[in-house]
PDB file of C-alpha atoms and ligand atoms in Angstrom:
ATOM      1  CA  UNK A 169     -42.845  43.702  17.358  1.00 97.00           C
ATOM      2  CA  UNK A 170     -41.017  41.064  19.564  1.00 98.00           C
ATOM      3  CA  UNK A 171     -40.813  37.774  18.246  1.00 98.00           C
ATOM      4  CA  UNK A 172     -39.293  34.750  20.039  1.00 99.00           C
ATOM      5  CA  UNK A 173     -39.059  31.842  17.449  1.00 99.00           C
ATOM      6  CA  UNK A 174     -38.400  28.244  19.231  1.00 98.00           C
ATOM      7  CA  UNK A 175     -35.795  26.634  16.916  1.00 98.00           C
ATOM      8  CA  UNK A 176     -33.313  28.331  14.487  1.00 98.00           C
ATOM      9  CA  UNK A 177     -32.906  25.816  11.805  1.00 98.00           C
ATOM     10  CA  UNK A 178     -34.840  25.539   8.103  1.00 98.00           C
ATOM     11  CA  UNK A 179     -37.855  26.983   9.249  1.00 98.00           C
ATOM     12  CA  UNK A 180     -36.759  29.018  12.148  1.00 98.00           C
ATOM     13  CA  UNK A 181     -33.434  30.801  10.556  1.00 98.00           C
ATOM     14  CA  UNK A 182     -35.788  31.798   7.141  1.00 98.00           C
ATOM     15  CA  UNK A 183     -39.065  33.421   8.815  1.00 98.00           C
ATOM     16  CA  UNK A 184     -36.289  34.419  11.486  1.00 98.00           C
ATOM     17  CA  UNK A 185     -34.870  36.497   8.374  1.00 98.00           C
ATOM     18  CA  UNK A 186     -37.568  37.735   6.947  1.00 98.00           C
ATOM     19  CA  UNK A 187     -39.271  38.730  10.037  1.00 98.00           C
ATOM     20  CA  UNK A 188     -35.743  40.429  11.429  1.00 98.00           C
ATOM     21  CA  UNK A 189     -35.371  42.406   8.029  1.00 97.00           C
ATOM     22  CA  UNK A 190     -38.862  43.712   7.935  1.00 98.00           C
ATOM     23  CA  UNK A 191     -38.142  45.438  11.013  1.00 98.00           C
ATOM     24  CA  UNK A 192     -39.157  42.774  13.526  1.00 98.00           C
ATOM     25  CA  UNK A 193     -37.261  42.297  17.119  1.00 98.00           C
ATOM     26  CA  UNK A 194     -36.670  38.301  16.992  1.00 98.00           C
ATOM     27  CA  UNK A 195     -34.945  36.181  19.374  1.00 98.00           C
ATOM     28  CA  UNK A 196     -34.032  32.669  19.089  1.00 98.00           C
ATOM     29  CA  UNK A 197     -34.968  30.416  21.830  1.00 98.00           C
ATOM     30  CA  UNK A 198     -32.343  27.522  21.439  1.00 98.00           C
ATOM     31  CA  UNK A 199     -30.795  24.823  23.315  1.00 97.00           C
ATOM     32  CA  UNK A 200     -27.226  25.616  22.590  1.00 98.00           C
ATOM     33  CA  UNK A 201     -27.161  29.830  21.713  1.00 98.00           C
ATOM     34  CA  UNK A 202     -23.718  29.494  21.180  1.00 97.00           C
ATOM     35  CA  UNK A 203     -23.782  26.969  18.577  1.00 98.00           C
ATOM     36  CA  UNK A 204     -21.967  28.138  15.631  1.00 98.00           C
ATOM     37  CA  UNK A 205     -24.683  27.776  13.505  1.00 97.00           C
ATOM     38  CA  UNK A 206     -26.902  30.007  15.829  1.00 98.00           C
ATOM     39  CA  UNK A 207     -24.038  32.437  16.041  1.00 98.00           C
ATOM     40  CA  UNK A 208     -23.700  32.850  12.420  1.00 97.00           C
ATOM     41  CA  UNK A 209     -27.679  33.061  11.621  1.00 98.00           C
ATOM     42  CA  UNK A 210     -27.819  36.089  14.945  1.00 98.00           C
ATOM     43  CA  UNK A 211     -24.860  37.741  13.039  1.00 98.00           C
ATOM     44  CA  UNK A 212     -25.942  37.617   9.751  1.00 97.00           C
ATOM     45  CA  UNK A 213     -29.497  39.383  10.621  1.00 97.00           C
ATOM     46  CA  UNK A 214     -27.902  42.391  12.865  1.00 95.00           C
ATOM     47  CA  UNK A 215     -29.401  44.649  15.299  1.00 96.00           C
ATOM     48  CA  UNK A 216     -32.691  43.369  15.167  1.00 97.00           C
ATOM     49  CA  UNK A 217     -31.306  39.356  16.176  1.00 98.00           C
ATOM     50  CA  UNK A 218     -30.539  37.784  18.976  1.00 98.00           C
ATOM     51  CA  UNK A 219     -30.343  33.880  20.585  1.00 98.00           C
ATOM     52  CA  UNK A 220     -30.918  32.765  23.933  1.00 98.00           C
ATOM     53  CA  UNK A 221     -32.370  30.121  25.985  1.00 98.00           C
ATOM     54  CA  UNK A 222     -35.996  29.186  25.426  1.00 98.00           C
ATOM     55  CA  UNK A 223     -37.421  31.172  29.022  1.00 98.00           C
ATOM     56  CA  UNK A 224     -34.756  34.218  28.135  1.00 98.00           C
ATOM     57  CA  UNK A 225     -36.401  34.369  24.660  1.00 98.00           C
ATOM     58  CA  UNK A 226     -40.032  34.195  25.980  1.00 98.00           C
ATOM     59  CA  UNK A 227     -39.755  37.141  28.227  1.00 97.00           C
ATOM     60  CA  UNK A 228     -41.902  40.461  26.912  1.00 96.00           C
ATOM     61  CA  UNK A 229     -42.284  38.140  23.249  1.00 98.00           C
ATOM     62  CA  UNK A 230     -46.131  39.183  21.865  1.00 98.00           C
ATOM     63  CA  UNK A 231     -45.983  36.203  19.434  1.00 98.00           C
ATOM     64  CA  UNK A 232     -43.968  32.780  19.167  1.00 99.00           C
ATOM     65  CA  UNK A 233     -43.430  31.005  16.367  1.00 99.00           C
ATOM     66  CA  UNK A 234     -42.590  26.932  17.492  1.00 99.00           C
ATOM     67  CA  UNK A 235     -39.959  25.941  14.750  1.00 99.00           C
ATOM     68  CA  UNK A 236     -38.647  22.528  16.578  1.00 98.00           C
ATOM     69  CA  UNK A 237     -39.409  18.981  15.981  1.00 98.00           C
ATOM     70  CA  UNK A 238     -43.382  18.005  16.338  1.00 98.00           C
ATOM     71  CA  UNK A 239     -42.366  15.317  18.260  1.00 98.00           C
ATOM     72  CA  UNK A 240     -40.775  17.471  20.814  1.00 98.00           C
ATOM     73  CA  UNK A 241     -43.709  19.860  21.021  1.00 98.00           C
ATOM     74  CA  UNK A 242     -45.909  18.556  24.062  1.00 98.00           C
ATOM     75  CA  UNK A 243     -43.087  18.848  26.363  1.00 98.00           C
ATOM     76  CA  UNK A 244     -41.514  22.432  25.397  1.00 98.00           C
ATOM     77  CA  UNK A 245     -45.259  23.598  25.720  1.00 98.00           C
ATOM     78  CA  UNK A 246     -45.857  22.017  29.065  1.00 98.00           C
ATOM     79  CA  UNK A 247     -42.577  23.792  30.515  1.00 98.00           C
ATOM     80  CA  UNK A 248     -42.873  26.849  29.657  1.00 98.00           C
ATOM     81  CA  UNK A 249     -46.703  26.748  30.038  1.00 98.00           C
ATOM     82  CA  UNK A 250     -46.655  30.202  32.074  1.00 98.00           C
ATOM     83  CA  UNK A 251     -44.805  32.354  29.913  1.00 98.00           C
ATOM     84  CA  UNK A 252     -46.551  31.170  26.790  1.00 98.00           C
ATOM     85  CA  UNK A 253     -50.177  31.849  28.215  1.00 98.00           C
ATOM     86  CA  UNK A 254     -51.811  34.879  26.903  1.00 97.00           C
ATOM     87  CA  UNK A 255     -49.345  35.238  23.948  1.00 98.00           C
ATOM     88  CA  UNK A 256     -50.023  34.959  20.305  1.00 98.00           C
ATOM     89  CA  UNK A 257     -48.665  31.544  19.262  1.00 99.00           C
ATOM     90  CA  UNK A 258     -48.026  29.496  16.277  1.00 99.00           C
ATOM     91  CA  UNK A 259     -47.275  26.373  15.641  1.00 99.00           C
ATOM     92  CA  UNK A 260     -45.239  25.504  12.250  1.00 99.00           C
ATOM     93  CA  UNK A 261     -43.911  21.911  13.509  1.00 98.00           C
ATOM     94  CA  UNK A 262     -45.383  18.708  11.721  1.00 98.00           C
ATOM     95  CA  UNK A 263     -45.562  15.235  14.307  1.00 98.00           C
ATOM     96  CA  UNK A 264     -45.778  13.493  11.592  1.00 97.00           C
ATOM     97  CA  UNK A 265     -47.085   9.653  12.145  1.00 96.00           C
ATOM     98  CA  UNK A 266     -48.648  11.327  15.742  1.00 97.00           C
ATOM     99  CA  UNK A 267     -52.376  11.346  16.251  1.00 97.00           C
ATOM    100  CA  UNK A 268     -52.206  15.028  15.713  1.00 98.00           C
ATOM    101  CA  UNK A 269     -49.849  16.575  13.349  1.00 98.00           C
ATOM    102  CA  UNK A 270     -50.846  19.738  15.124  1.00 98.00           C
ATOM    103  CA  UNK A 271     -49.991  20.823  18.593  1.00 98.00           C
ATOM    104  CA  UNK A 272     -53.023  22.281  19.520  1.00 98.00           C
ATOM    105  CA  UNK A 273     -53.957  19.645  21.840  1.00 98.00           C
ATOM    106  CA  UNK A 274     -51.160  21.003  24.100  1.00 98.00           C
ATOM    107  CA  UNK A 275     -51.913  24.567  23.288  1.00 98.00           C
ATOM    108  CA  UNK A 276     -55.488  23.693  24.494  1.00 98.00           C
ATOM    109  CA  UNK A 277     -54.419  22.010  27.775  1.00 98.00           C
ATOM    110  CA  UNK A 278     -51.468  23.883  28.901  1.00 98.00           C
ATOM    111  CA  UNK A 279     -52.133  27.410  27.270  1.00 98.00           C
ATOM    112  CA  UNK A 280     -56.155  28.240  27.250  1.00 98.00           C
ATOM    113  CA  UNK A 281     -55.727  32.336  27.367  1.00 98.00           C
ATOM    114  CA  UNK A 282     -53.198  32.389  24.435  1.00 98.00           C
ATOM    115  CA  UNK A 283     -54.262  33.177  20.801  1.00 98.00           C
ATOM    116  CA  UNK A 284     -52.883  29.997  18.780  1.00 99.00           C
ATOM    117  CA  UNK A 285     -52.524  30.097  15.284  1.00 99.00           C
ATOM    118  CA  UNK A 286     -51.485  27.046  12.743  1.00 98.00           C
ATOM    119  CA  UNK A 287     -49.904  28.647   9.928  1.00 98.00           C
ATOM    120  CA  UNK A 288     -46.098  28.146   7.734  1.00 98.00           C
ATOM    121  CA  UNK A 289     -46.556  23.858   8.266  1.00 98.00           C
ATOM    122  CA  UNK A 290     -47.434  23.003   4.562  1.00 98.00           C
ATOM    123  CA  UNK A 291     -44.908  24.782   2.553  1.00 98.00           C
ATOM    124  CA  UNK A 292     -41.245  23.861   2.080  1.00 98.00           C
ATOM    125  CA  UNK A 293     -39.281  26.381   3.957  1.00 98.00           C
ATOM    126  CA  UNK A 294     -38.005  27.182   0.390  1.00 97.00           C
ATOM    127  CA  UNK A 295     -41.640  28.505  -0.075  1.00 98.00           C
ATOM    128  CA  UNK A 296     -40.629  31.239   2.565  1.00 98.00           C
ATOM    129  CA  UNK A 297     -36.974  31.589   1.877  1.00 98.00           C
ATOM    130  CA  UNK A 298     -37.996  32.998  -2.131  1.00 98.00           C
ATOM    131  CA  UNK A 299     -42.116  33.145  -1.916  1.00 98.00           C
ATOM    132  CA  UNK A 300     -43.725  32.933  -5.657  1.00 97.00           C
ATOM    133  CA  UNK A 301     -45.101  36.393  -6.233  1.00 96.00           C
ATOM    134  CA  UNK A 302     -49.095  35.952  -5.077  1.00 95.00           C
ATOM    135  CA  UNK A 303     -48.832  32.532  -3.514  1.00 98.00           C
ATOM    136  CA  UNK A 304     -51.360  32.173  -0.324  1.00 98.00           C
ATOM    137  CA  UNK A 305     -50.467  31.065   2.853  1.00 98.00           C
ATOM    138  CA  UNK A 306     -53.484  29.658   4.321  1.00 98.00           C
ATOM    139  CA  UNK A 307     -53.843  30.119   8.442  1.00 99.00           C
ATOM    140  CA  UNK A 308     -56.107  28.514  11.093  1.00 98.00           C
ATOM    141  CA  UNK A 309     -57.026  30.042  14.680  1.00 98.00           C
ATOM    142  CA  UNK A 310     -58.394  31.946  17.092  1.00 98.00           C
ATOM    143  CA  UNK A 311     -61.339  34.237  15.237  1.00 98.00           C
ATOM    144  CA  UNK A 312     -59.753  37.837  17.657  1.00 97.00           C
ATOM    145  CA  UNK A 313     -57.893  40.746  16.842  1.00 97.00           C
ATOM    146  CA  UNK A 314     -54.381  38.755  17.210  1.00 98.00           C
ATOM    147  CA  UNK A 315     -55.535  37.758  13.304  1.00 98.00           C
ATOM    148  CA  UNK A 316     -54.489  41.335  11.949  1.00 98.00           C
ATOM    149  CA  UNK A 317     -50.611  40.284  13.548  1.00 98.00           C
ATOM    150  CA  UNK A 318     -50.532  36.471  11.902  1.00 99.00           C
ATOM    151  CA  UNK A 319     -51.429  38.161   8.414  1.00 98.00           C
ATOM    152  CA  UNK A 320     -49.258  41.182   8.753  1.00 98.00           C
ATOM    153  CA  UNK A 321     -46.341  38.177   9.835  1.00 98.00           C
ATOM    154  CA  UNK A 322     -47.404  36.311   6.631  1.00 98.00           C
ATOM    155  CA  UNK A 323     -47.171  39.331   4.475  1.00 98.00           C
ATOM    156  CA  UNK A 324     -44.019  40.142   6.014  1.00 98.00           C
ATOM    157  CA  UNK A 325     -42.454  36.955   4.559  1.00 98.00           C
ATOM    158  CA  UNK A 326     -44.058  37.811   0.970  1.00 98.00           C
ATOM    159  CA  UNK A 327     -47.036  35.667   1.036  1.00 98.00           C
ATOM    160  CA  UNK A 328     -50.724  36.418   1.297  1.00 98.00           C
ATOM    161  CA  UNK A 329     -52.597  35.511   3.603  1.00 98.00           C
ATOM    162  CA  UNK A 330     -56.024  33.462   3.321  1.00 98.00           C
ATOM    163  CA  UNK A 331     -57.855  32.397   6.750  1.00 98.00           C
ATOM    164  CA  UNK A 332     -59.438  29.170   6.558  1.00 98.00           C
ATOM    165  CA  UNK A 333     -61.350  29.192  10.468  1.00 98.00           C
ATOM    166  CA  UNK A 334     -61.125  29.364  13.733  1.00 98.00           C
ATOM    167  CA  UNK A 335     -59.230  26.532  16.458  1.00 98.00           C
ATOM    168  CA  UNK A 336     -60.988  23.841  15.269  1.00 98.00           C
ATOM    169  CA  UNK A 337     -59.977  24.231  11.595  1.00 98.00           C
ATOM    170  CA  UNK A 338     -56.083  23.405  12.950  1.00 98.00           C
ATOM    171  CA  UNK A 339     -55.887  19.795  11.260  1.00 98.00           C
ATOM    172  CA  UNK A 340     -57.299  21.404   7.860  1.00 98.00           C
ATOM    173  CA  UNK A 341     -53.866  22.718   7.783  1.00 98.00           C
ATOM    174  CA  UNK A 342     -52.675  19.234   8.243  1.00 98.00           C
ATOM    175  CA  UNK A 343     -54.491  18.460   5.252  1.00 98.00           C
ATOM    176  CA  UNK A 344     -52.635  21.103   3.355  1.00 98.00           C
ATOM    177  CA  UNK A 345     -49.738  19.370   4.150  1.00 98.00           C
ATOM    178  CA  UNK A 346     -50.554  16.230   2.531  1.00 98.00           C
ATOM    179  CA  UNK A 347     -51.695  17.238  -0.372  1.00 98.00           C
ATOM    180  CA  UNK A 348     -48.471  19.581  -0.794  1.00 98.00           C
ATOM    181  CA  UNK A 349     -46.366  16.242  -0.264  1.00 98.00           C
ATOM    182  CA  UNK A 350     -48.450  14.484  -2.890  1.00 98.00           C
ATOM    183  CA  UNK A 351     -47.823  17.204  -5.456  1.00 98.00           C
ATOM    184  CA  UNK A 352     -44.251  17.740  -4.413  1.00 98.00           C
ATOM    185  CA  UNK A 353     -42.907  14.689  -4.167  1.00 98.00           C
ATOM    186  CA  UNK A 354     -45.355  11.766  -5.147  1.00 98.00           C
ATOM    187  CA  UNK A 355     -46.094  13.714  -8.472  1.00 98.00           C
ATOM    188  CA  UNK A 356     -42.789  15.268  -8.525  1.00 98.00           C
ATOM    189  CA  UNK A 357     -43.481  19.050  -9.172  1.00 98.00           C
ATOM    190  CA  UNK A 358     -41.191  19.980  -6.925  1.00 98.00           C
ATOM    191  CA  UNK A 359     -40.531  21.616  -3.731  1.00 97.00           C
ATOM    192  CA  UNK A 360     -41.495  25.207  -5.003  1.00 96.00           C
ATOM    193  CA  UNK A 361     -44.550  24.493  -4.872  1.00 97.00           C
ATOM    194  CA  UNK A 362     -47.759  26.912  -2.837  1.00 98.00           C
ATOM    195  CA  UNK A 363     -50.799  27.326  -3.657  1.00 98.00           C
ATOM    196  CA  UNK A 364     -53.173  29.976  -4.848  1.00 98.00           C
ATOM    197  CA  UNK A 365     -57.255  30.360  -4.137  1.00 98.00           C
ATOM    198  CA  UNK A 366     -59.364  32.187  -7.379  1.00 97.00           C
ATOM    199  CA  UNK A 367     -62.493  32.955  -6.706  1.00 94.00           C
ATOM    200  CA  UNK A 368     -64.586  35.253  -9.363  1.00 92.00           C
TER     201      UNK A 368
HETATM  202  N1  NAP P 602     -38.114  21.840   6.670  1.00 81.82           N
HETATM  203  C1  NAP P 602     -39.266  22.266   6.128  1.00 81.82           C
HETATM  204  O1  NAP P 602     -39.332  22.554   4.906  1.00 81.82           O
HETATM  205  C2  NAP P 602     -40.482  22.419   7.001  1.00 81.82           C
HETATM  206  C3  NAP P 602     -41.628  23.017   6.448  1.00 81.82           C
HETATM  207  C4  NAP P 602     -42.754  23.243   7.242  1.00 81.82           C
HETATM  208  C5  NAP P 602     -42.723  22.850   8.584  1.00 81.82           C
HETATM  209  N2  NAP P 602     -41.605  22.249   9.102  1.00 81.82           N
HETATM  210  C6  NAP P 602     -41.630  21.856  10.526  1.00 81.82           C
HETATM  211  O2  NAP P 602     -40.892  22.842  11.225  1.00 81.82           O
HETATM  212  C7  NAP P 602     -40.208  22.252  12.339  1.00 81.82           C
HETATM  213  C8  NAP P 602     -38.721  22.559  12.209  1.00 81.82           C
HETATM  214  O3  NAP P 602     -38.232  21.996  11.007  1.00 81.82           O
HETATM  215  P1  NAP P 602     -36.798  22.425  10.438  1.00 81.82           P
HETATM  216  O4  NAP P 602     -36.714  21.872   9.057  1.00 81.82           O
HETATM  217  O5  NAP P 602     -36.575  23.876  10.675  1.00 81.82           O
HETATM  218  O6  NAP P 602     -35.848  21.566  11.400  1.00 81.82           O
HETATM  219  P2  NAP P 602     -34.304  21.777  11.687  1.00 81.82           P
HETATM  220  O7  NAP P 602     -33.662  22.530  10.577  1.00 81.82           O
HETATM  221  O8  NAP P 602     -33.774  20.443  12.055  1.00 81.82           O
HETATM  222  O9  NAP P 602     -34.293  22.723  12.997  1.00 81.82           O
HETATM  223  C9  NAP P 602     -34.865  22.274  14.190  1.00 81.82           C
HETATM  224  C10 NAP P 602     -34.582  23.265  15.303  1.00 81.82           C
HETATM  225  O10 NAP P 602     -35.202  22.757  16.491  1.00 81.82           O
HETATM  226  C11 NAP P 602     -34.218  22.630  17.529  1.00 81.82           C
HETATM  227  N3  NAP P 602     -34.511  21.509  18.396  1.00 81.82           N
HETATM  228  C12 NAP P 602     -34.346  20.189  18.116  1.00 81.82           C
HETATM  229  N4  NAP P 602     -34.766  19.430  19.161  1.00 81.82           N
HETATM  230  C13 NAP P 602     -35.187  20.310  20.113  1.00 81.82           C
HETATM  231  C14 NAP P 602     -35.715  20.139  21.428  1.00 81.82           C
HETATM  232  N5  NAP P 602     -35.910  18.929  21.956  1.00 81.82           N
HETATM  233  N6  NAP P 602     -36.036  21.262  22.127  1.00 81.82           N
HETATM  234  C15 NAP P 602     -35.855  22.506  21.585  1.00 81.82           C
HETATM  235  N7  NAP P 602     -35.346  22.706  20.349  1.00 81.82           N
HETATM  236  C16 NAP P 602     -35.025  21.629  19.626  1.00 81.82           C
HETATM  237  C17 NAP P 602     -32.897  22.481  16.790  1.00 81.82           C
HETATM  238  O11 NAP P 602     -31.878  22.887  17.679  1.00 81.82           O
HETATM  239  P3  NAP P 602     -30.515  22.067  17.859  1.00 81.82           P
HETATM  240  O12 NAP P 602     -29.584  22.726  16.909  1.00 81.82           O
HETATM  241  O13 NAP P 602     -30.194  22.294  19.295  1.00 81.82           O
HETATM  242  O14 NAP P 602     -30.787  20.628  17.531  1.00 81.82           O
HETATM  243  C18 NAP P 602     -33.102  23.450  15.615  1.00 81.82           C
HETATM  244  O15 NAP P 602     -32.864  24.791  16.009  1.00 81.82           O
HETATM  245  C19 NAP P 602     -40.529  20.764  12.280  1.00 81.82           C
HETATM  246  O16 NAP P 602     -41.586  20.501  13.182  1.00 81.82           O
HETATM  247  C20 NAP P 602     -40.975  20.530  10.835  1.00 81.82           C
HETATM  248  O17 NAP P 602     -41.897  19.478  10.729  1.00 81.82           O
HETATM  249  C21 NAP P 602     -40.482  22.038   8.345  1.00 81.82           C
END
């Protein structure tokens, strides 16, 4: 499958790796591709990574994964609005202290025929990096067939994946957030945290 993935840092460069070593084609669109940083990450992954700009990545991508600051989200979606239409999209960032932590505001108004997805926010990118055997990774967003690629992306990175709704379930995710920063840090278990639904 071909990936572009908007930002190539924490979250970016580890679902970037996992994705690229589970057979994935994955671009990086960046600001600066020839940042040594960027250069090192594309090397380290081989054949199946690259880094460009943001359009050059976008071009014949099925699914994006946003992986740059929440706060810079409403722009980057508003120009390049026509080459993110119709694609599958997710949205990992967190505006924190924002009226919605979620982008899907701008997915709404900018992208209306793409298949958005609001999935890999409430985990530490450590979470990803070294997944706890059977953790969940719960996932909001559009109730269609682009579902079977978000869980078959989530598997790919070693966690399983548990669908909590359709678009308007996108701030539950939000939720997850929180309450991983309140067991993480404000009760100090620790960044390796995820959680896990039983059901009998
Ligand atoms: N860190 C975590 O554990 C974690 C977990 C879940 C979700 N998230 C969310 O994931 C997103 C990325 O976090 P991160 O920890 O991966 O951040 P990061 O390591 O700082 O990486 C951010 C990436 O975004 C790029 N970027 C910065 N400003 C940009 C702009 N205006 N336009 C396009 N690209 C830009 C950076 O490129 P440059 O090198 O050019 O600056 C870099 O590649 C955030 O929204 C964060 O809330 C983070």
């Amino acid at each position: 499958m071909q990936i572009a993935i908007l930002g190539a840092g924490n979250i970016g460069g580890t679902i970037g790796e996992k994705w690229a070593k589970a057979g994935h084609t994955v671009r990086f669109g960046v600001r600066d591709p020839q940042k040594p940083q960027v250069q090192s990450l594309v090397k380290s992954l081989g054949a199946n990574a690259s880094a460009s700009s943001i359009a050059d990545a976008l071009r014949g991508a099925k699914v994006v994964l946003f992986a740059i600051p929440g706060k810079t989200m409403a722009e980057a979606i508003a120009a390049h609005a026509p080459a993110l239409d119709g694609r599958i999209l997710i949205d990992a960032t967190n505006n924190i202290g924002a009226e919605s932590v979620n982008s899907f505001p701008a997915f709404k108004q900018h992208t209306p025929n793409a298949s958005i997805y609001r999935t890999f926010n409430c985990y530490g990118w450590e979470n990803f990096k070294n997944p706890i055997p059977g953790a969940d990774l719960f996932y909001a967003g559009t109730d269609g067939a682009a579902k079977k690629t978000i869980e078959q992306l989530i598997s790919d990175v070693g966690l399983h994946p548990v669908y909590v709704g359709g678009v308007d379930q996108a701030a539950l995710l939000d939720g997850v957030l929180g309450l991983w920063f309140a067991l993480a840090g404000g009760q100090k278990m620790g960044r390796k945290l995820a959680f896990k639904v039983l059901t009998n």
